Coordinates of C-alpha atoms in Angstrom, one line a residue:
X1 CA -32.1 4.0 -3.6
X2 CA -30.4 1.4 -1.2
X3 CA -28.4 2.1 2.1
X4 CA -24.7 2.2 1.6
X5 CA -22.9 -1.0 1.9
X6 CA -21.6 0.2 5.3
X7 CA -24.2 0.9 7.4
X8 CA -25.3 -3.1 7.1
X9 CA -22.0 -3.9 7.9
X10 CA -21.8 -1.4 11.1
X11 CA -25.1 -2.7 12.1
X12 CA -23.8 -5.9 12.2
X13 CA -20.0 -4.9 13.7
X14 CA -22.2 -3.5 16.8
X15 CA -23.9 -7.2 17.6
X16 CA -21.5 -9.0 17.4
X17 CA -19.6 -7.5 19.9
X18 CA -22.6 -7.4 22.4
X19 CA -22.9 -11.3 21.2
X20 CA -19.1 -12.1 21.5
X21 CA -20.5 -10.8 26.0
X22 CA -21.7 -13.5 27.8
X23 CA -25.3 -13.1 28.4
X24 CA -25.1 -13.3 32.4
X25 CA -22.6 -10.6 31.8
X26 CA -24.9 -8.4 29.9
X27 CA -26.2 -5.5 32.8
X28 CA -28.0 -2.1 32.4
X29 CA -26.0 1.2 32.3
X30 CA -27.0 3.3 34.8
X31 CA -28.2 6.7 32.5
X32 CA -27.8 8.4 36.3
X33 CA -24.4 7.7 36.5
X34 CA -22.0 10.2 34.5
X35 CA -18.3 8.7 35.7
X36 CA -18.5 4.9 35.5
X37 CA -14.6 4.4 36.7
X38 CA -16.1 2.2 40.0
X39 CA -19.4 1.0 38.1
X40 CA -17.9 -2.8 37.5
X41 CA -17.1 -3.0 41.0
X42 CA -21.2 -2.6 42.0
X43 CA -22.4 -4.3 38.9
X44 CA -23.3 -7.7 40.3
X45 CA -21.0 -9.1 37.6
X46 CA -17.9 -9.5 39.2
X47 CA -17.1 -11.5 42.3
X48 CA -15.3 -10.0 45.4
X49 CA -12.2 -11.7 44.2
X50 CA -12.5 -10.6 41.1
X51 CA -13.4 -6.5 42.4
X52 CA -10.0 -7.3 44.0
X53 CA -7.9 -8.6 40.7
X54 CA -9.0 -5.2 38.7
X55 CA -9.1 -3.1 41.6
X56 CA -6.3 -3.1 43.8
X57 CA -3.2 -3.5 41.7
X58 CA -1.3 -1.7 39.0
X59 CA 0.1 -4.5 36.4
X60 CA 3.8 -4.5 38.8
X61 CA 1.7 -5.8 41.7
X62 CA -0.6 -7.8 40.2
X63 CA 2.1 -9.6 38.4
X64 CA 4.3 -10.4 41.7
X65 CA 0.5 -11.4 43.2
X66 CA 0.4 -14.0 40.5
X67 CA 4.2 -14.9 40.0
X68 CA 4.1 -15.9 43.4
X69 CA 0.7 -18.6 42.7
X70 CA -1.0 -16.5 44.4
X71 CA -3.7 -15.7 42.0
X72 CA -3.8 -18.0 38.5
X73 CA -3.3 -16.5 34.9
X74 CA -6.5 -18.0 34.1
X75 CA -8.6 -16.4 37.4
X76 CA -7.1 -12.7 36.4
X77 CA -7.8 -13.4 32.9
X78 CA -11.5 -14.4 32.9
X79 CA -11.6 -11.1 35.8
X80 CA -10.1 -8.8 33.2
X81 CA -12.5 -10.6 30.3
X82 CA -15.9 -9.3 32.6
X83 CA -14.6 -5.9 33.5
X84 CA -13.6 -5.4 29.7
X85 CA -16.8 -6.5 28.6
X86 CA -18.2 -4.3 31.1
X87 CA -16.3 -1.2 29.6
X88 CA -17.7 -2.0 26.4
X89 CA -21.5 -2.1 27.2
X90 CA -20.6 1.0 29.7
X91 CA -18.6 3.3 27.1
X92 CA -18.2 1.2 23.9
X93 CA -14.0 0.9 23.5
X94 CA -13.8 -2.5 21.8
X95 CA -13.5 -3.5 18.5
X96 CA -12.6 -7.2 18.2
X97 CA -13.5 -9.4 21.5
X98 CA -12.2 -12.8 21.7
X99 CA -12.4 -13.9 25.6
X100 CA -12.0 -17.8 24.7
X101 CA -9.0 -17.4 22.7
X102 CA -7.3 -16.2 25.6
X103 CA -8.3 -18.4 28.0
X104 CA -7.2 -21.1 26.6
X105 CA -3.6 -19.2 26.5
X106 CA -3.8 -18.7 30.8
X107 CA -4.5 -22.5 31.0
X108 CA -1.9 -23.2 29.1
X109 CA 0.3 -20.9 31.2
X110 CA -0.9 -22.3 34.6
X111 CA 0.5 -25.6 32.9
X112 CA 3.5 -24.3 32.5
X113 CA 3.7 -22.9 35.9
X114 CA 2.3 -25.6 37.8
X115 CA 5.4 -28.3 35.7
X116 CA 8.1 -25.6 36.1
X117 CA 7.2 -23.4 38.9
X118 CA 7.9 -20.0 37.3
X119 CA 6.0 -17.8 34.7
X120 CA 6.9 -17.6 31.0
X121 CA 8.0 -14.5 30.6
X122 CA 8.1 -11.0 32.6
X123 CA 4.3 -10.6 31.8
X124 CA 3.1 -14.0 32.3
X125 CA -0.4 -13.8 33.5
X126 CA -1.2 -10.6 32.1
X127 CA -4.0 -9.4 30.1
X128 CA -3.5 -6.2 27.8
X129 CA -5.7 -4.9 25.8
X130 CA -4.2 -3.9 22.2
X131 CA -5.1 -0.9 20.1
X132 CA -7.4 -2.4 17.1
X133 CA -4.0 -1.4 14.2
X134 CA -2.5 -4.2 15.7
X135 CA -2.1 -7.1 13.4
X136 CA -3.1 -10.4 15.7
X137 CA -3.3 -13.2 13.2
X138 CA -6.9 -14.5 12.5
X139 CA -8.7 -11.8 13.7
X140 CA -9.9 -8.8 11.9
X141 CA -8.0 -5.2 12.2
X142 CA -10.7 -2.9 10.6
X143 CA -9.2 0.4 12.3
X144 CA -13.2 1.3 12.3
X145 CA -13.7 1.2 8.6
X146 CA -16.5 -1.4 7.3
X147 CA -14.1 -2.1 4.1
X148 CA -11.9 -4.4 6.0
X149 CA -14.7 -6.6 8.3
X150 CA -14.3 -10.0 7.9
X151 CA -10.8 -9.6 6.8
X152 CA -9.0 -12.1 9.0
X153 CA -5.2 -10.6 9.4
X154 CA -2.6 -13.3 8.2
X155 CA 0.4 -12.3 10.6
X156 CA 0.6 -10.8 13.8
X157 CA 2.6 -7.8 14.6
X158 CA 6.1 -8.0 15.6
X159 CA 5.2 -5.9 19.0
X160 CA 2.1 -8.0 19.7
X161 CA 4.6 -11.3 19.0
X162 CA 7.4 -9.6 21.3
X163 CA 4.0 -8.9 24.4
X164 CA 3.0 -12.6 24.0
X165 CA 6.4 -14.0 24.0
X166 CA 6.7 -11.8 27.2
X167 CA 3.5 -13.9 28.4
X168 CA 1.0 -11.3 27.5
X169 CA -2.5 -12.4 27.1
X170 CA -4.5 -10.9 24.5
X171 CA -8.3 -10.7 24.8
X172 CA -9.9 -7.6 23.3
X173 CA -8.6 -4.9 20.5
X174 CA -9.5 -1.1 21.2
X175 CA -11.3 1.1 19.0
X176 CA -9.9 4.2 17.1
X177 CA -11.3 7.2 15.1
X178 CA -11.5 7.4 11.2
X179 CA -8.4 8.1 9.6
X180 CA -6.6 7.7 13.0
X181 CA -5.4 11.3 12.1
X182 CA -7.8 12.9 14.5
X183 CA -7.9 13.4 18.5
X184 CA -11.5 12.5 19.2
X185 CA -12.5 8.6 19.1
X186 CA -15.5 8.2 16.5
X187 CA -16.2 6.5 13.7
X188 CA -18.7 5.1 11.2
X189 CA -18.3 0.8 12.4
X190 CA -18.8 1.2 15.6
X191 CA -19.3 4.7 16.9
X192 CA -18.3 6.8 19.4
X193 CA -16.2 5.8 22.4
X194 CA -17.3 7.3 25.8
X195 CA -14.6 8.7 29.0
X196 CA -15.1 6.3 32.0
X197 CA -14.8 9.7 34.0
X198 CA -17.8 11.5 32.1
X199 CA -19.6 11.8 29.4
X200 CA -18.6 15.4 28.8
X201 CA -14.6 14.4 28.7
X202 CA -13.3 13.2 25.4
X203 CA -12.2 9.8 25.5
X204 CA -9.5 12.0 22.9
X205 CA -8.0 9.8 19.9
X206 CA -6.7 7.6 18.0
X207 CA -5.9 5.4 20.9
X208 CA -9.5 6.5 22.6
X209 CA -10.5 3.3 23.1
X210 CA -6.9 2.5 24.6
X211 CA -6.8 5.3 27.2
X212 CA -11.1 4.8 28.0
X213 CA -10.5 0.9 28.9
X214 CA -7.8 1.7 31.6
X215 CA -9.4 4.5 33.2
X216 CA -12.3 1.9 33.1
X217 CA -9.4 -0.9 34.9
X218 CA -11.1 -3.0 32.0
X219 CA -7.6 -3.3 31.2
X220 CA -4.1 -1.9 33.2
X221 CA -1.9 -2.2 29.7
X222 CA -3.7 -0.4 26.6
X223 CA -1.3 -0.9 23.6
X224 CA -1.0 2.2 21.5
X225 CA 0.6 4.4 19.2
X226 CA 1.5 7.5 18.2
X227 CA 2.3 10.1 15.7
X228 CA 1.0 12.7 16.6
X229 CA -0.5 12.9 20.4
X230 CA -2.3 9.6 20.0
X231 CA -0.4 7.8 22.8
X232 CA -0.3 11.1 25.0
X233 CA -3.5 13.0 24.2
X234 CA -5.7 9.8 25.3
X235 CA -3.4 9.6 28.3
X236 CA -3.7 13.1 29.3
X237 CA -7.7 12.7 28.6
X238 CA -8.7 9.8 30.4
X239 CA -6.7 10.6 33.4
X240 CA -4.1 8.0 32.9
X241 CA 0.1 7.7 32.4
X242 CA 1.5 6.9 28.7
X243 CA 4.9 6.6 26.7
X244 CA 5.4 7.7 23.6
X245 CA 8.7 6.4 23.0
X246 CA 11.5 7.2 20.1
X247 CA 11.6 5.7 17.5
X248 CA 13.4 2.2 17.4
X249 CA 12.9 1.7 20.7
X250 CA 9.6 -0.6 20.0
X251 CA 9.1 -2.7 16.8
X252 CA 7.0 -1.3 14.4
X253 CA 6.4 -4.1 11.9
X254 CA 3.0 -4.9 10.2
X255 CA 1.2 -2.9 12.2
X256 CA -1.9 -1.3 9.9
X257 CA -2.7 2.1 9.2
X258 CA -4.6 4.5 6.6
X259 CA -1.8 5.1 4.6
X260 CA 0.4 3.5 1.5
X261 CA 2.5 0.8 2.4
X262 CA 6.0 2.8 3.5
X263 CA 4.1 5.1 5.4
X264 CA 5.6 3.8 8.4
X265 CA 9.4 3.9 7.4
X266 CA 9.2 7.4 5.9
X267 CA 8.4 10.9 7.1
X268 CA 7.3 11.7 10.9
X269 CA 7.6 8.2 12.2
X270 CA 4.7 6.4 14.6
X271 CA 5.5 5.0 17.4
X272 CA 3.9 2.1 19.6
X273 CA 4.2 2.1 23.4
X274 CA 1.4 1.7 26.5
X275 CA -1.1 3.5 28.2
X276 CA -1.3 2.4 31.8
X277 CA -2.8 3.1 35.5
X278 CA 0.5 3.6 36.7
X279 CA 4.7 5.4 35.9
X280 CA 6.0 1.8 37.4
X281 CA 3.8 0.0 34.6
X282 CA 5.4 1.9 31.9
X283 CA 8.8 1.0 32.2
X284 CA 7.4 -2.4 33.0
X285 CA 6.5 -2.9 29.5
X286 CA 9.2 -0.9 27.6
X287 CA 12.0 -3.2 29.5
X288 CA 9.5 -6.7 29.3
X289 CA 9.5 -6.0 24.9
X290 CA 13.5 -5.1 25.2
X291 CA 14.1 -8.5 26.7
X292 CA 12.9 -10.0 23.8
X293 CA 15.4 -8.3 21.5
X294 CA 12.4 -7.6 18.9
X295 CA 15.5 -5.9 16.7
X296 CA 16.0 -9.7 15.5
X297 CA 13.1 -9.9 13.7
X298 CA 12.2 -6.4 13.1
X299 CA 14.3 -4.1 10.8
X300 CA 12.0 -1.1 12.0
X301 CA 13.6 -1.8 15.8
X302 CA 17.1 -0.4 17.0
X303 CA 19.1 -2.5 18.6
X304 CA 18.6 -1.5 22.7
X305 CA 19.1 -3.9 25.3
X306 CA 16.9 -2.4 28.4
X307 CA 19.7 -1.1 30.7
X308 CA 18.6 0.1 33.5
X309 CA 20.3 3.7 34.2
X310 CA 22.1 4.8 38.0
X311 CA 19.7 5.9 40.2
X312 CA 18.6 9.4 39.9
X313 CA 19.5 10.4 42.9
X314 CA 20.7 13.9 42.4
X315 CA 19.1 16.9 42.1
X316 CA 17.9 17.2 38.5
X317 CA 18.2 19.8 36.2
X318 CA 14.5 20.3 34.8
X319 CA 14.0 22.2 31.5
X320 CA 10.1 24.3 32.4
X321 CA 8.5 25.4 29.0
X322 CA 6.2 28.2 30.8
X323 CA 5.9 30.2 27.7
X324 CA 2.7 28.2 26.7
X325 CA -0.3 30.0 27.1
X326 CA -2.4 28.0 29.7
X327 CA -6.4 27.9 31.3
X328 CA -7.2 27.6 34.9
X329 CA -7.1 24.6 36.3
X330 CA -3.8 24.1 34.4
X331 CA -1.9 27.1 34.9
X332 CA -2.4 26.7 38.7
X333 CA -2.0 23.1 38.7
X334 CA 1.3 23.6 36.4
X335 CA 2.5 26.2 38.9
X336 CA 1.9 24.3 41.7
X337 CA 3.2 21.0 40.3
X338 CA 6.7 23.3 39.7
X339 CA 6.6 24.4 43.2
X340 CA 6.8 20.4 44.5
X341 CA 9.7 19.7 42.5
X342 CA 11.6 22.9 43.2
X343 CA 10.5 22.0 47.2
X344 CA 12.2 18.5 46.9
X345 CA 15.7 19.7 45.6
X346 CA 15.0 19.6 42.1
X347 CA 16.3 22.6 39.5
X348 CA 14.2 24.4 37.3
X349 CA 15.8 26.0 34.4
X350 CA 12.8 28.5 32.1
X351 CA 13.7 27.1 28.3
X352 CA 11.7 27.9 25.0
X353 CA 9.7 26.0 23.3
X354 CA 12.5 26.6 20.0
X355 CA 11.3 26.6 16.4
X356 CA 7.7 25.0 17.7
X357 CA 5.4 26.0 15.1
X358 CA 8.0 25.4 12.2
X359 CA 8.3 21.7 13.8
X360 CA 4.1 21.5 14.4
X361 CA 4.0 22.8 10.4
X362 CA 6.7 20.0 9.9
X363 CA 4.3 17.0 11.1
X364 CA 1.2 18.2 9.6
X365 CA 2.8 18.7 6.1
X366 CA 4.1 14.9 6.0
X367 CA 0.4 13.6 7.5
X368 CA -1.1 15.2 4.4
X369 CA 1.4 14.0 2.1
X370 CA -1.0 11.9 0.5
X371 CA -3.8 13.7 0.2
X372 CA -6.1 11.5 2.3
X373 CA -6.4 9.5 -1.5
X374 CA -5.9 6.2 0.7
X375 CA -8.4 6.8 3.1
X376 CA -11.0 7.7 0.4
X377 CA -10.5 5.1 -1.6
X378 CA -11.2 2.7 1.5
X379 CA -14.0 4.8 2.3
X380 CA -15.6 4.2 -1.2
X381 CA -15.7 0.4 -1.1
X382 CA -18.5 0.5 1.5
X383 CA -20.0 4.4 0.5
X384 CA -18.9 5.3 3.9
X385 CA -18.5 9.0 4.2
X386 CA -15.8 11.1 5.9
X387 CA -16.7 11.4 9.8
X388 CA -17.2 15.1 11.2
X389 CA -13.9 14.7 13.0
X390 CA -12.2 14.2 10.3
X391 CA -13.8 16.8 8.2
X392 CA -13.5 19.3 10.6
X393 CA -10.5 18.5 11.3
X394 CA -8.3 20.1 9.2
X395 CA -6.1 17.5 7.6
X396 CA -8.5 15.6 4.7
X397 CA -9.4 16.1 2.7
X398 CA -6.6 18.0 0.8
X399 CA -3.8 18.7 -2.1
X400 CA -1.3 15.4 -2.2
X401 CA 2.9 16.6 -2.5
X402 CA 5.2 15.6 -4.4
X403 CA 8.0 13.6 -4.2
X404 CA 10.6 16.9 -5.0
X405 CA 8.2 18.2 -1.7
X406 CA 8.5 15.3 0.2
X407 CA 12.1 15.1 0.1
X408 CA 12.0 18.6 0.9
X409 CA 9.8 18.2 4.3
X410 CA 12.4 15.3 5.2
X411 CA 15.1 17.6 4.9
X412 CA 13.7 20.9 7.0
X413 CA 12.9 18.1 9.0
X414 CA 16.4 16.9 10.0
X415 CA 18.2 20.2 9.9
X416 CA 15.5 21.1 13.0
X417 CA 16.5 17.5 14.4
X418 CA 20.0 18.9 14.6
X419 CA 19.8 22.6 16.0
X420 CA 17.6 21.1 18.9
X421 CA 20.5 19.1 19.7
X422 CA 22.5 22.2 19.9
X423 CA 19.7 23.8 21.7
X424 CA 19.3 20.9 24.3
X425 CA 23.6 21.1 24.8
X426 CA 23.1 25.1 24.9
X427 CA 20.9 25.1 28.2
X428 CA 23.7 24.4 30.1
X429 CA 24.7 28.0 30.5
X430 CA 21.2 28.5 32.3
X431 CA 22.0 25.4 35.0
X432 CA 23.7 25.8 38.4
X433 CA 26.7 23.5 37.1
X434 CA 27.0 24.2 33.0
X435 CA 25.4 20.6 32.6
X436 CA 22.3 20.6 29.8
X437 CA 19.1 20.0 31.5
X438 CA 18.2 16.0 31.7
X439 CA 14.5 16.7 31.2
X440 CA 11.8 19.1 29.9
X441 CA 8.7 19.3 32.0
X442 CA 5.9 21.5 30.4
X443 CA 1.7 20.8 30.1
X444 CA 0.2 18.1 28.4
X445 CA -2.4 20.6 27.1
X446 CA -3.3 24.2 27.7
X447 CA -6.8 23.3 29.5
X448 CA -9.0 20.4 30.8
X449 CA -10.1 18.0 27.6
X450 CA -13.3 19.0 26.3
X451 CA -16.9 17.1 25.8
X452 CA -15.6 16.9 22.3
X453 CA -11.6 16.5 20.0
X454 CA -9.5 18.1 23.2
X455 CA -6.3 20.5 21.6
X456 CA -6.6 24.3 22.1
X457 CA -2.8 23.5 21.2
X458 CA -0.6 21.0 18.7
X459 CA 2.5 22.4 19.3
X460 CA 3.1 20.7 22.9
X461 CA 2.4 17.7 21.5
X462 CA 3.7 17.5 17.9
X463 CA 7.3 19.1 18.1
X464 CA 8.3 16.0 20.0
X465 CA 7.0 13.6 17.2
X466 CA 9.2 15.7 14.7
X467 CA 12.0 15.6 17.1
X468 CA 11.7 12.0 17.7
X469 CA 11.9 12.4 21.4
X470 CA 10.4 10.0 23.7
X471 CA 7.8 12.0 25.7
X472 CA 5.3 10.4 29.2
X473 CA 2.7 11.4 30.7
X474 CA 1.8 11.5 34.3
X475 CA -0.5 12.2 36.6
X476 CA 0.0 15.5 38.9
X477 CA -2.9 16.8 40.7
X478 CA -6.6 14.9 40.9
X479 CA -9.4 17.7 40.9
X480 CA -10.6 17.3 44.3
X481 CA -13.3 20.1 44.5
X482 CA -14.5 19.2 48.3
X483 CA -10.7 19.7 48.9
X484 CA -9.7 22.7 46.9
X485 CA -11.5 25.7 44.9
X486 CA -10.6 25.2 41.4
X487 CA -11.4 28.2 38.2
X488 CA -12.3 26.6 34.9
X489 CA -11.3 28.3 32.3
X490 CA -12.0 27.7 28.1
X491 CA -9.7 29.0 25.3
X492 CA -13.0 29.6 23.4
X493 CA -15.5 31.4 26.3
X494 CA -16.9 33.2 23.2
X495 CA -16.7 31.0 19.6
X496 CA -15.9 31.8 16.7
X497 CA -16.7 29.6 14.2
X498 CA -19.3 27.0 14.0
X499 CA -17.7 24.0 15.2
X500 CA -16.5 25.9 18.6
X501 CA -20.5 26.6 19.1
X502 CA -21.1 22.7 18.5
X503 CA -18.5 22.0 20.9
X504 CA -19.6 24.7 23.5
X505 CA -22.8 23.5 23.8
X506 CA -21.6 20.0 25.1
X507 CA -20.7 21.1 28.2
X508 CA -22.7 20.8 31.2
X509 CA -23.7 24.4 32.8
X510 CA -21.5 23.5 35.7
X511 CA -18.4 23.4 34.0
X512 CA -16.6 22.1 36.8
X513 CA -19.0 19.0 37.5
X514 CA -17.3 16.6 34.8
X515 CA -13.6 17.4 36.6
X516 CA -14.4 16.1 40.4
X517 CA -11.9 13.5 41.0
X518 CA -10.2 13.4 37.3
X519 CA -6.3 13.1 37.4
X520 CA -5.3 15.8 35.6
X521 CA -1.6 14.8 34.3
X522 CA 1.5 17.1 32.7
X523 CA 4.3 16.0 30.2
X524 CA 7.6 14.6 30.5
X525 CA 10.1 14.8 27.8
X526 CA 13.7 13.2 28.0
X527 CA 16.6 12.5 25.2
X528 CA 15.6 10.7 21.9
X529 CA 16.2 6.7 23.1
X530 CA 16.4 7.3 26.6
X531 CA 13.6 5.8 27.7
X532 CA 14.9 4.2 30.8
X533 CA 16.2 7.4 32.4
X534 CA 13.4 9.2 31.4
X535 CA 10.6 6.7 32.8
X536 CA 13.0 6.9 36.1
X537 CA 12.3 10.4 36.1
X538 CA 8.7 10.1 36.0
X539 CA 8.4 7.9 38.7
X540 CA 9.8 10.2 41.0
X541 CA 8.3 13.3 40.1
X542 CA 5.0 11.6 39.5
X543 CA 5.7 10.5 43.3
X544 CA 5.7 14.0 44.2

C-alpha cells in the first residue's frame, strides 16, 4: 500500500524551507541550550551591527533610526532575514521564506529615501512577518495543509496591502496548527513550532509561529489573527505583547481559513492584529494601518480614522476580575500587580466576568457550525489525518448546525452583547466618581503556559471574542528565580484523563526550570473600537 500523498508533500516542503536559507547561515542548533532567545546573537551569522539592529530596539525605536538615515532599509532587512532564518532552524516557525523579494522592496525604499529625503510611509524599512493565513500575491497560503502547497495566491489580503502601502517589508510567513482552532502549533506539513524560551513551554496557537518568531526577535512585528485567543494566547505563551482589536478596526478581506466562504463575515468574527516586543509597537501598527484608510477598499473595515486620545493623566477606573481560579505564580503576580496599580493612584473596582460560561459557549458553538466538514474535505485530498491536537481539542469532528440554529445563536450573541453594554455602564455604581470603569483587568490565563496546549480556562479568552471588545496582552512581571522565590502550580496535579496524563509527563522534573526569565503577561480589555484609549492604558500599565 502506497504512502498517502501528504507525506511526500510534507518532506518536500520542509526541505524547500531549508533550501531557502543561504548555506552559510545554516548553523547547528545547540542541543544543550533550552532558552534560545539569545542564540542568534552568538551563532556567528549576524555581524555586530546586525546584532545591534535586531536586539536593541522595538519597532518604534528602530524606525526612528531608519527614518533618520542611520540605518538603510536594506541593511535592516538583511539583518532580520538572517535572524528569521536562525529562528526557523531553531524553532521551526516559518512556512514561507522569500528573502530576495524583501531585498528588492528594501532597495526601492532606499532609492526613494535617497531621492526624496523622507520615508515612503510610517513603516518604511520595517520587516514584518505575517501569519500564513495572510495572502501575499504569488506566494502559497498552505496554512499547514498539504493540499494547498504549490498553489500561490492570486491576490494579497487587504491587510497585507495596507501594511505594504505603509512601508512594511514582507519576508517570511509564520506557521499555524492544523485547523487554526487549537492553541498549540503543530501540523502535518511542517511539524511543530517550538517556544524560544523553552522546549517545555508551548508556542501556543493558532498564531504560534508569529509569537515564537517575535520572542526570538527574528521579527519585531508578527501579524496574526484572533477568533478565539489566537493572538493573545501566543503573545502570552511567548512572553510578548499582543492585541485583539474589535472587528472593523483592521481590514480582514481575503484572509484564508478552513471554513467555507462567508465564515469571515458571520458568527464570531475573526480579527487581525499584531504580536510585538513592546506596548508602543501595538499602537504603531494599528495607527499605521488606519492611516491607509483601508475602509475605502475593504467593506469589512469600519471607517475608523485614528484619533489620539486625550492623555490619561487622571486616576484610571479599572474593573478587576478576581473571580477566576488561578494558580501560582499567576495568583501572586496578579495580586502584586494590582498593588502596583493602586499605589500609582488608580482605582480598582471588583467586578464579575458576567455570563462568562454562556459567552464562551456561544463562541464554541459558532466554531463548530459546519461540523468540521470543510477541514475534513481538504485533508482527504492528500490522505492527511487530523492531528492529535485537533482530535483532542474538543471541536472536530462534530455535528453541523442548521440555518435556524445559526440564527438563534446569532440572536443569543446579540442579546449578550446588549446585556454587557448595560453591565459595563452599571459599574458606575461601584466607582468613587460615579463613572463607569475605563478598562477591565484580568489574567491572560489562570496558569503559566504548559509544554503543550496551554489553556486551563477558555472563558477569560472567548468572552471578548463573543462581545467583540478589544483585548491586549502586556508584560506584568518577568520571573527571576535569583531575585524572588516562586511557587509553581498547574491545574492538573493529578491528571484525570489520558490527554492530561500525556501533557503532565512533558514537564521537566523541576517545573520552575523552564520559566526562569519568562515574561508573564496580563490581559486588559477596552470598550468596542476604542483601541487608541486601550493602548494608551497598556503603555501606562506596562511601565509599572
